[in-house]
């Protein structure tokens, strides 16, 4: 594939829902152009690349089943570089010059705020696969063209607090570290709210710059506070660096938890045994159909299937399922189906519903899971209905 920023990937599938400002295409004929803006480089590249894998797999799977309404889809993949200015420029160009039919993508709250702001005037049908800052929800959530797959920050913090409060014996103190962008700032706000509601004491709220090579000041403070739970909200590179330095500095709370962000168990080697990870989904959960989906997806892609992969897969699949149900690429008809259908997915049966401030939200705190790293592999330990193992606490 070309290493240039603009890449065309043609796959035989058909999906679409047109940008609201554009007339509907004929039911058969030229391919439908779907804009896929994601970070392929920069600090968010790991998560962006995993989401892209899910989008590609959904399109390829559709092709094998005959496509949608006899149409092909062409994915216009652009690298946002994890940067707000680049993301905004790319998205605006996709809408005005490339004239994409719809967007499926986005990952990283700060960059995506700029991206969505740049296309708001064009009212494109946008399936947002990533980013959880509530500022995005309150700014774009009431738009008819905006559909959000990923959870909002309050969903994660509600689930995290519920998980920690369920541990026996119940922890009393939690130390929180968070990246200092929109994503982490919202996390800190809602963590305090929901931890308090569960009777937990938040003894530290410490920001950090994502991509930082040195977490020793934060970890030194954690060591001195000796909390029952140390919870870090960052991106994949932050998680890996933090766990490495935690081991080297001998920081050993009863439990360390990080947020899944495209990092895999294998990335940690033998350093993370006992570490908990909160995510929207796990390939190891007991939800019906998950094992078969994971087996097929791994065989087709050669990838380890982790949570962000599913965000991309379900994002595109919800769009194409809605086109099938509408029997048309007419925007209004497709939006009606997107807003009303229940989709059969590896998350379970879910649909776009209203959240606190948005019209169309797919995932919630109820879909979230917590896994714990074992000496080899990992197991889902929360909630009980999806668990395949029991939490080890305290971690020795």
Coordinates of C-alpha atoms in Angstrom, one line a residue:
X1 CA 0.0 0.0 0.0
X2 CA 1.3 3.5 -0.8
X3 CA 3.0 5.2 2.1
X4 CA 1.6 8.6 1.0
X5 CA -1.0 10.2 3.3
X6 CA -3.9 9.5 0.9
X7 CA -4.6 5.8 0.2
X8 CA -7.3 4.3 -1.8
X9 CA -8.4 0.8 -0.8
X10 CA -11.1 -0.7 -3.1
X11 CA -13.1 -3.5 -1.7
X12 CA -16.2 -5.1 -3.1
X13 CA -18.9 -4.4 -0.6
X14 CA -21.5 -1.8 -0.8
X15 CA -22.4 0.5 1.9
X16 CA -23.4 4.0 2.2
X17 CA -25.6 6.7 3.4
X18 CA -24.9 9.9 1.6
X19 CA -23.8 13.1 2.9
X20 CA -26.9 15.1 3.6
X21 CA -25.9 17.8 1.3
X22 CA -25.4 15.5 -1.7
X23 CA -28.1 13.8 -3.8
X24 CA -28.5 10.0 -3.5
X25 CA -26.6 7.8 -5.9
X26 CA -28.2 5.3 -8.1
X27 CA -28.7 1.8 -6.6
X28 CA -26.0 0.4 -8.8
X29 CA -23.1 1.9 -10.7
X30 CA -20.0 3.7 -9.5
X31 CA -18.4 2.8 -6.1
X32 CA -19.5 4.7 -3.0
X33 CA -16.6 6.6 -1.5
X34 CA -16.3 6.3 2.3
X35 CA -13.9 8.6 4.2
X36 CA -11.9 6.9 6.9
X37 CA -9.9 9.5 8.9
X38 CA -7.8 7.8 11.5
X39 CA -4.4 8.2 13.2
X40 CA -1.9 6.0 11.4
X41 CA 1.1 7.7 12.9
X42 CA 1.7 9.8 16.0
X43 CA 0.8 8.9 19.6
X44 CA -2.6 7.4 18.8
X45 CA -1.4 5.2 15.9
X46 CA -1.8 1.9 17.6
X47 CA -5.5 2.3 18.3
X48 CA -6.1 3.9 14.9
X49 CA -4.5 1.0 13.0
X50 CA -6.6 -1.5 15.0
X51 CA -9.8 0.3 14.2
X52 CA -8.9 0.4 10.5
X53 CA -8.4 -3.4 10.6
X54 CA -12.0 -3.8 11.8
X55 CA -13.3 -1.5 9.1
X56 CA -11.4 -3.3 6.3
X57 CA -12.6 -6.7 7.6
X58 CA -16.3 -5.6 7.7
X59 CA -16.0 -4.5 4.0
X60 CA -14.3 -7.7 3.0
X61 CA -16.9 -9.8 4.8
X62 CA -19.7 -8.0 3.0
X63 CA -18.0 -8.6 -0.3
X64 CA -18.0 -12.4 0.3
X65 CA -21.7 -12.3 1.0
X66 CA -22.5 -10.3 -2.2
X67 CA -22.2 -6.7 -1.1
X68 CA -25.0 -4.3 -0.4
X69 CA -27.5 -3.2 -3.1
X70 CA -25.1 -4.3 -5.8
X71 CA -22.7 -1.5 -5.0
X72 CA -18.9 -1.5 -4.3
X73 CA -17.4 0.6 -1.7
X74 CA -14.1 2.5 -1.9
X75 CA -12.4 3.5 1.3
X76 CA -10.4 6.7 1.3
X77 CA -8.0 6.2 4.2
X78 CA -6.3 9.3 5.5
X79 CA -3.8 9.7 8.3
X80 CA -4.8 12.4 10.9
X81 CA -1.3 12.0 12.5
X82 CA -3.0 12.3 15.9
X83 CA -3.0 16.1 15.3
X84 CA -6.0 18.5 15.4
X85 CA -4.9 20.7 12.5
X86 CA -4.1 17.7 10.2
X87 CA -7.4 16.0 11.2
X88 CA -9.5 19.1 10.4
X89 CA -7.7 19.7 7.0
X90 CA -8.2 16.1 6.0
X91 CA -11.9 15.9 6.9
X92 CA -12.7 19.2 5.2
X93 CA -11.0 18.0 2.0
X94 CA -12.8 14.7 2.1
X95 CA -16.1 16.5 2.3
X96 CA -15.5 19.2 -0.3
X97 CA -13.0 17.9 -2.8
X98 CA -13.1 14.2 -2.6
X99 CA -16.9 14.4 -1.9
X100 CA -17.0 11.3 0.2
X101 CA -20.4 9.6 0.6
X102 CA -20.1 9.1 4.3
X103 CA -17.5 9.0 7.1
X104 CA -16.6 5.9 9.2
X105 CA -13.6 6.6 11.5
X106 CA -12.1 9.0 14.0
X107 CA -10.0 8.2 17.1
X108 CA -8.6 10.6 19.7
X109 CA -10.8 13.2 21.3
X110 CA -8.7 16.4 20.8
X111 CA -8.0 15.7 17.1
X112 CA -11.6 14.5 16.5
X113 CA -13.1 17.7 18.0
X114 CA -11.2 19.7 15.3
X115 CA -12.1 17.1 12.7
X116 CA -15.9 17.2 13.4
X117 CA -15.9 21.0 13.7
X118 CA -14.4 21.3 10.2
X119 CA -17.2 19.2 8.5
X120 CA -20.2 20.3 10.7
X121 CA -21.4 22.8 8.1
X122 CA -21.7 20.0 5.4
X123 CA -23.7 17.7 7.7
X124 CA -22.2 14.4 6.4
X125 CA -23.4 11.1 7.7
X126 CA -20.7 10.3 10.3
X127 CA -20.2 7.0 12.1
X128 CA -17.7 7.9 14.8
X129 CA -15.7 4.8 15.8
X130 CA -13.6 6.3 18.6
X131 CA -13.1 9.2 21.1
X132 CA -14.9 9.5 24.4
X133 CA -14.7 13.2 25.6
X134 CA -18.1 14.5 26.7
X135 CA -17.3 17.7 25.0
X136 CA -17.8 15.9 21.7
X137 CA -21.1 14.6 22.9
X138 CA -22.4 18.0 24.0
X139 CA -21.1 19.7 20.9
X140 CA -22.1 17.3 18.1
X141 CA -24.5 14.7 19.8
X142 CA -27.7 16.4 18.9
X143 CA -26.9 16.5 15.2
X144 CA -29.0 14.1 13.1
X145 CA -26.0 13.1 11.0
X146 CA -23.8 12.1 13.9
X147 CA -23.7 8.4 15.2
X148 CA -21.3 7.5 18.0
X149 CA -20.1 3.9 18.5
X150 CA -17.6 4.2 21.3
X151 CA -18.5 5.0 24.9
X152 CA -18.5 8.4 26.5
X153 CA -16.1 9.1 29.5
X154 CA -18.9 8.8 32.1
X155 CA -19.7 5.3 30.8
X156 CA -16.1 4.2 31.5
X157 CA -15.9 5.8 34.9
X158 CA -19.2 4.5 36.0
X159 CA -18.2 1.0 35.0
X160 CA -14.7 1.4 36.6
X161 CA -16.2 2.5 39.9
X162 CA -18.8 -0.3 39.9
X163 CA -16.0 -2.8 39.2
X164 CA -13.7 -1.5 42.0
X165 CA -16.6 -1.4 44.5
X166 CA -17.5 -5.0 43.6
X167 CA -14.0 -6.3 44.7
X168 CA -13.8 -8.4 47.9
X169 CA -12.5 -7.1 50.3
X170 CA -13.8 -3.8 49.0
X171 CA -10.9 -1.3 48.3
X172 CA -11.0 2.0 50.2
X173 CA -8.6 4.3 48.2
X174 CA -8.0 4.9 44.5
X175 CA -5.1 6.9 42.9
X176 CA -5.9 8.3 39.4
X177 CA -3.4 9.4 36.7
X178 CA -4.8 10.8 33.4
X179 CA -3.6 12.2 30.1
X180 CA -4.0 16.0 30.1
X181 CA -6.2 16.3 26.9
X182 CA -9.9 16.3 26.5
X183 CA -10.1 12.6 27.1
X184 CA -8.2 12.5 30.4
X185 CA -9.8 15.7 31.7
X186 CA -13.3 14.3 31.4
X187 CA -12.1 11.0 32.9
X188 CA -10.8 12.8 36.0
X189 CA -14.1 14.7 36.4
X190 CA -16.3 11.6 36.2
X191 CA -14.0 9.4 38.2
X192 CA -14.3 11.6 41.2
X193 CA -18.1 11.7 40.8
X194 CA -18.6 7.9 40.5
X195 CA -15.9 6.8 42.9
X196 CA -17.5 9.0 45.6
X197 CA -20.9 7.5 44.8
X198 CA -19.5 4.0 45.3
X199 CA -18.0 5.0 48.7
X200 CA -14.4 5.1 47.4
X201 CA -11.8 7.7 48.3
X202 CA -9.9 9.3 45.4
X203 CA -6.6 10.1 47.0
X204 CA -4.8 11.4 43.9
X205 CA -5.7 13.0 40.5
X206 CA -2.5 13.5 38.6
X207 CA -2.3 14.6 34.9
X208 CA 0.4 13.6 32.5
X209 CA 1.4 14.4 28.9
X210 CA 0.5 11.5 26.6
X211 CA 3.6 10.0 25.0
X212 CA 5.7 10.9 28.1
X213 CA 8.8 8.8 28.4
X214 CA 9.0 9.3 32.2
X215 CA 6.2 8.4 34.7
X216 CA 8.5 8.3 37.7
X217 CA 7.1 11.5 39.4
X218 CA 3.6 10.1 39.3
X219 CA 4.7 6.6 40.3
X220 CA 6.8 7.9 43.2
X221 CA 3.7 9.7 44.5
X222 CA 1.6 6.5 44.1
X223 CA 4.2 4.6 46.0
X224 CA 4.1 7.1 48.9
X225 CA 0.3 7.1 49.0
X226 CA 0.0 3.3 48.7
X227 CA -3.6 3.2 47.4
X228 CA -5.6 0.0 47.2
X229 CA -6.1 0.7 43.4
X230 CA -4.0 2.7 41.0
X231 CA -6.0 3.6 37.9
X232 CA -4.4 5.2 34.8
X233 CA -6.4 6.7 31.9
X234 CA -4.1 7.1 28.8
X235 CA -3.3 5.6 25.5
X236 CA -1.5 2.4 24.5
X237 CA 2.0 3.8 24.7
X238 CA 1.3 5.4 28.0
X239 CA 0.0 2.1 29.4
X240 CA 3.1 0.2 28.3
X241 CA 5.6 2.8 29.6
X242 CA 3.8 3.1 32.9
X243 CA 3.7 -0.7 33.6
X244 CA 7.4 -1.0 32.7
X245 CA 8.4 1.8 35.0
X246 CA 6.1 0.6 37.7
X247 CA 8.0 -2.7 37.8
X248 CA 11.4 -1.0 37.7
X249 CA 10.5 1.3 40.6
X250 CA 8.8 -1.4 42.7
X251 CA 5.4 0.3 42.9
X252 CA 3.0 -2.4 44.0
X253 CA -0.6 -1.3 44.8
X254 CA -3.1 -4.1 45.5
X255 CA -4.3 -3.6 41.9
X256 CA -3.3 -1.6 38.9
X257 CA -5.9 -0.9 36.2
X258 CA -5.4 0.8 32.8
X259 CA -7.8 1.6 29.9
X260 CA -7.6 -0.6 26.8
X261 CA -6.4 1.6 23.9
X262 CA -5.2 -0.9 21.2
X263 CA -2.5 -2.5 23.3
X264 CA -2.5 -6.3 23.5
X265 CA -1.5 -8.7 26.3
X266 CA 1.5 -9.8 24.3
X267 CA 2.8 -6.2 24.2
X268 CA 3.6 -6.3 27.9
X269 CA 5.6 -9.5 28.0
X270 CA 6.1 -10.8 31.5
X271 CA 5.7 -7.4 33.2
X272 CA 1.9 -7.1 33.6
X273 CA 0.7 -10.2 35.4
X274 CA -2.2 -9.1 37.6
X275 CA -2.8 -5.8 35.8
X276 CA -6.5 -5.2 35.1
X277 CA -7.7 -3.6 31.9
X278 CA -11.1 -2.0 31.3
X279 CA -12.5 -2.1 27.8
X280 CA -15.7 -2.0 25.8
X281 CA -15.3 -5.7 24.8
X282 CA -13.0 -8.6 25.0
X283 CA -12.3 -11.5 22.7
X284 CA -12.3 -13.7 25.9
X285 CA -15.8 -12.8 27.1
X286 CA -18.6 -15.4 27.1
X287 CA -21.1 -13.5 25.0
X288 CA -22.7 -15.9 22.5
X289 CA -21.1 -15.8 19.1
X290 CA -17.8 -14.1 20.2
X291 CA -15.6 -17.2 20.0
X292 CA -16.7 -17.9 16.4
X293 CA -16.3 -14.2 15.4
X294 CA -12.8 -14.0 16.8
X295 CA -11.8 -17.3 15.1
X296 CA -13.0 -16.2 11.7
X297 CA -11.6 -12.6 12.0
X298 CA -8.2 -13.8 13.1
X299 CA -8.1 -16.4 10.3
X300 CA -9.0 -13.7 7.7
X301 CA -6.8 -10.9 9.0
X302 CA -3.9 -12.5 10.8
X303 CA -4.5 -9.9 13.6
X304 CA -5.1 -10.4 17.3
X305 CA -8.7 -9.3 17.7
X306 CA -9.0 -6.6 20.5
X307 CA -11.6 -4.1 21.4
X308 CA -10.8 -1.2 19.0
X309 CA -11.0 -3.7 16.1
X310 CA -14.7 -4.2 16.9
X311 CA -15.4 -0.5 17.0
X312 CA -14.4 -0.2 13.4
X313 CA -16.1 -3.5 12.4
X314 CA -19.4 -2.7 14.0
X315 CA -19.3 1.0 12.9
X316 CA -19.2 0.0 9.2
X317 CA -21.5 -3.0 9.6
X318 CA -24.2 -0.9 11.3
X319 CA -24.2 1.4 8.3
X320 CA -24.4 -1.4 5.7
X321 CA -27.1 -3.3 7.7
X322 CA -29.1 0.0 7.7
X323 CA -28.7 0.4 4.0
X324 CA -29.9 -3.2 3.4
X325 CA -32.9 -2.6 5.7
X326 CA -33.7 0.7 3.9
X327 CA -33.3 -0.9 0.5
X328 CA -31.8 2.5 -0.6
X329 CA -28.9 4.8 -0.1
X330 CA -31.2 7.7 0.4
X331 CA -29.8 9.5 3.5
X332 CA -33.1 10.0 5.3
X333 CA -34.1 6.4 4.9
X334 CA -30.8 5.1 6.0
X335 CA -30.7 7.5 9.1
X336 CA -34.2 6.2 10.0
X337 CA -32.9 2.6 10.0
X338 CA -29.6 3.5 11.8
X339 CA -31.7 5.1 14.6
X340 CA -34.3 2.3 15.0
X341 CA -32.6 -1.0 14.2
X342 CA -31.2 -3.5 16.7
X343 CA -27.9 -4.9 15.4
X344 CA -26.7 -8.4 16.1
X345 CA -23.0 -7.9 17.0
X346 CA -20.2 -9.5 19.0
X347 CA -21.2 -7.0 21.8
X348 CA -24.6 -8.6 21.8
X349 CA -27.8 -7.2 20.4
X350 CA -27.5 -3.4 20.6
X351 CA -28.8 -0.3 18.8
X352 CA -28.1 3.5 18.7
X353 CA -30.0 5.0 21.6
X354 CA -30.1 8.4 23.3
X355 CA -27.3 9.1 25.8
X356 CA -27.1 12.0 28.3
X357 CA -26.6 14.6 25.5
X358 CA -26.6 12.7 22.2
X359 CA -29.3 11.2 19.9
X360 CA -27.4 8.2 18.6
X361 CA -25.1 6.3 21.0
X362 CA -24.2 2.6 20.6
X363 CA -22.1 1.4 23.5
X364 CA -22.6 2.1 27.2
X365 CA -21.2 1.2 30.7
X366 CA -23.4 -2.0 30.4
X367 CA -21.3 -3.3 27.6
X368 CA -18.0 -2.8 29.3
X369 CA -15.7 -5.5 30.7
X370 CA -12.6 -5.8 32.8
X371 CA -9.9 -8.3 32.0
X372 CA -6.9 -9.3 34.2
X373 CA -3.5 -10.3 32.8
X374 CA -2.3 -13.7 33.8
X375 CA 1.2 -15.0 33.6
X376 CA 0.2 -16.1 30.1
X377 CA -2.9 -14.6 28.4
X378 CA -5.8 -12.9 30.1
X379 CA -9.3 -13.5 31.4
X380 CA -12.5 -11.5 31.7
X381 CA -13.2 -11.0 35.4
X382 CA -16.1 -8.5 35.3
X383 CA -19.0 -8.5 35.0
X384 CA -19.9 -12.0 36.2
X385 CA -22.2 -12.6 33.2
X386 CA -19.3 -12.3 30.8
X387 CA -16.5 -13.5 33.0
X388 CA -14.3 -16.6 32.4
X389 CA -12.2 -16.2 35.5
X390 CA -12.0 -14.6 39.0
X391 CA -10.1 -11.5 39.9
X392 CA -6.9 -12.0 41.8
X393 CA -6.9 -9.3 44.5
X394 CA -4.7 -8.2 46.1
X395 CA -2.0 -8.8 43.5
X396 CA 1.2 -10.1 45.0

